[in-house]
Amino acid sequence: MFFVSLGKFRRKPTKEATDKVSELMKGMEKEGIRFLGFYWTLGRYDTVVIMEAPDEKAVMKANISVNDIVATETMTALTRDEAHNLIQ
């Protein structure tokens, strides 16, 4: 399953906080989450993360682990072809 997660920093980001997130991401990868893209953005959200995970529970657990650093809004995603096949 694919997921897109939009993030908003809870406070000004620091090298220490970003290093902590990097370490947490390594742990998430061991849980089966594969990061396809991680971007810092301008505008309403500070980050966009695109990932593939076995299920929603794995992503929820991952989001909980970074909750003290970033507030997230996560959406499930389908490829264009998968979505196209749903159209009748």
mmCIF file of C-alpha atoms in Angstrom:
data_model
loop_
_atom_site.group_PDB
_atom_site.id
_atom_site.type_symbol
_atom_site.label_atom_id
_atom_site.label_comp_id
_atom_site.label_asym_id
_atom_site.label_seq_id
_atom_site.Cartn_x
_atom_site.Cartn_y
_atom_site.Cartn_z
ATOM 1 C CA MET A 1 0.000 0.000 0.000
ATOM 2 C CA PHE A 2 1.129 3.538 -0.741
ATOM 3 C CA PHE A 3 0.777 6.498 1.595
ATOM 4 C CA VAL A 4 1.372 10.240 1.339
ATOM 5 C CA SER A 5 2.053 11.983 4.629
ATOM 6 C CA LEU A 6 1.948 15.765 5.007
ATOM 7 C CA GLY A 7 3.829 17.121 8.009
ATOM 8 C CA LYS A 8 3.940 20.328 10.021
ATOM 9 C CA PHE A 9 6.820 20.886 12.442
ATOM 10 C CA ARG A 10 5.650 21.329 16.009
ATOM 11 C CA ARG A 11 8.583 23.686 16.662
ATOM 12 C CA LYS A 12 11.555 25.091 14.781
ATOM 13 C CA PRO A 13 13.491 22.162 13.305
ATOM 14 C CA THR A 14 16.984 21.488 14.634
ATOM 15 C CA LYS A 15 19.760 19.183 13.488
ATOM 16 C CA GLU A 16 19.121 17.111 16.627
ATOM 17 C CA ALA A 17 15.432 16.693 15.724
ATOM 18 C CA THR A 18 16.146 15.821 12.096
ATOM 19 C CA ASP A 19 18.804 13.306 13.194
ATOM 20 C CA LYS A 20 16.237 11.738 15.534
ATOM 21 C CA VAL A 21 13.754 11.422 12.659
ATOM 22 C CA SER A 22 16.455 9.788 10.516
ATOM 23 C CA GLU A 23 17.069 7.208 13.247
ATOM 24 C CA LEU A 24 13.328 6.583 13.629
ATOM 25 C CA MET A 25 13.039 6.102 9.859
ATOM 26 C CA LYS A 26 15.701 3.384 9.983
ATOM 27 C CA GLY A 27 13.567 1.576 12.551
ATOM 28 C CA MET A 28 10.476 2.042 10.394
ATOM 29 C CA GLU A 29 12.289 0.445 7.459
ATOM 30 C CA LYS A 30 12.905 -2.625 9.619
ATOM 31 C CA GLU A 31 9.123 -2.735 10.184
ATOM 32 C CA GLY A 32 8.537 -2.944 6.417
ATOM 33 C CA ILE A 33 8.082 0.717 5.492
ATOM 34 C CA ARG A 34 9.892 1.797 2.338
ATOM 35 C CA PHE A 35 10.425 5.529 1.849
ATOM 36 C CA LEU A 36 9.984 6.525 -1.785
ATOM 37 C CA GLY A 37 10.411 10.269 -1.271
ATOM 38 C CA PHE A 38 10.961 12.754 1.554
ATOM 39 C CA TYR A 39 10.680 16.458 0.787
ATOM 40 C CA TRP A 40 10.761 19.704 2.727
ATOM 41 C CA THR A 41 8.234 22.102 1.251
ATOM 42 C CA LEU A 42 7.083 25.705 1.312
ATOM 43 C CA GLY A 43 3.499 26.558 2.160
ATOM 44 C CA ARG A 44 0.941 25.073 4.498
ATOM 45 C CA TYR A 45 2.960 21.912 5.185
ATOM 46 C CA ASP A 46 6.667 21.606 5.965
ATOM 47 C CA THR A 47 7.222 18.068 4.706
ATOM 48 C CA VAL A 48 5.813 15.556 2.253
ATOM 49 C CA VAL A 49 6.710 11.893 2.669
ATOM 50 C CA ILE A 50 5.765 9.221 0.149
ATOM 51 C CA MET A 51 6.045 5.676 1.438
ATOM 52 C CA GLU A 52 5.044 2.108 0.827
ATOM 53 C CA ALA A 53 3.975 0.050 3.823
ATOM 54 C CA PRO A 54 2.328 -3.303 4.484
ATOM 55 C CA ASP A 55 -0.797 -1.721 6.007
ATOM 56 C CA GLU A 56 -2.341 1.273 7.790
ATOM 57 C CA LYS A 57 -1.272 0.015 11.204
ATOM 58 C CA ALA A 58 2.412 0.158 10.256
ATOM 59 C CA VAL A 59 2.025 3.759 9.101
ATOM 60 C CA MET A 60 0.046 4.726 12.194
ATOM 61 C CA LYS A 61 2.788 3.286 14.397
ATOM 62 C CA ALA A 62 5.381 5.235 12.404
ATOM 63 C CA ASN A 63 3.427 8.487 12.711
ATOM 64 C CA ILE A 64 3.055 8.010 16.457
ATOM 65 C CA SER A 65 6.830 7.622 16.784
ATOM 66 C CA VAL A 66 7.476 11.089 15.279
ATOM 67 C CA ASN A 67 4.461 12.806 16.852
ATOM 68 C CA ASP A 68 6.535 14.904 19.262
ATOM 69 C CA ILE A 69 8.455 16.422 16.317
ATOM 70 C CA VAL A 70 5.901 16.702 13.528
ATOM 71 C CA ALA A 71 2.116 16.664 13.240
ATOM 72 C CA THR A 72 1.066 14.527 10.292
ATOM 73 C CA GLU A 73 -1.876 14.120 7.984
ATOM 74 C CA THR A 74 -1.608 10.861 6.086
ATOM 75 C CA MET A 75 -3.571 9.633 3.106
ATOM 76 C CA THR A 76 -3.654 6.266 1.413
ATOM 77 C CA ALA A 77 -2.799 6.393 -2.257
ATOM 78 C CA LEU A 78 -3.343 4.259 -5.325
ATOM 79 C CA THR A 79 -1.362 4.326 -8.519
ATOM 80 C CA ARG A 80 -3.141 5.905 -11.461
ATOM 81 C CA ASP A 81 -3.632 2.482 -13.035
ATOM 82 C CA GLU A 82 -5.112 1.013 -9.850
ATOM 83 C CA ALA A 83 -7.531 3.917 -9.565
ATOM 84 C CA HIS A 84 -8.412 3.699 -13.256
ATOM 85 C CA ASN A 85 -9.381 0.037 -12.799
ATOM 86 C CA LEU A 86 -11.929 1.086 -10.150
ATOM 87 C CA ILE A 87 -13.863 3.197 -12.650
ATOM 88 C CA GLN A 88 -16.842 1.416 -14.123
#
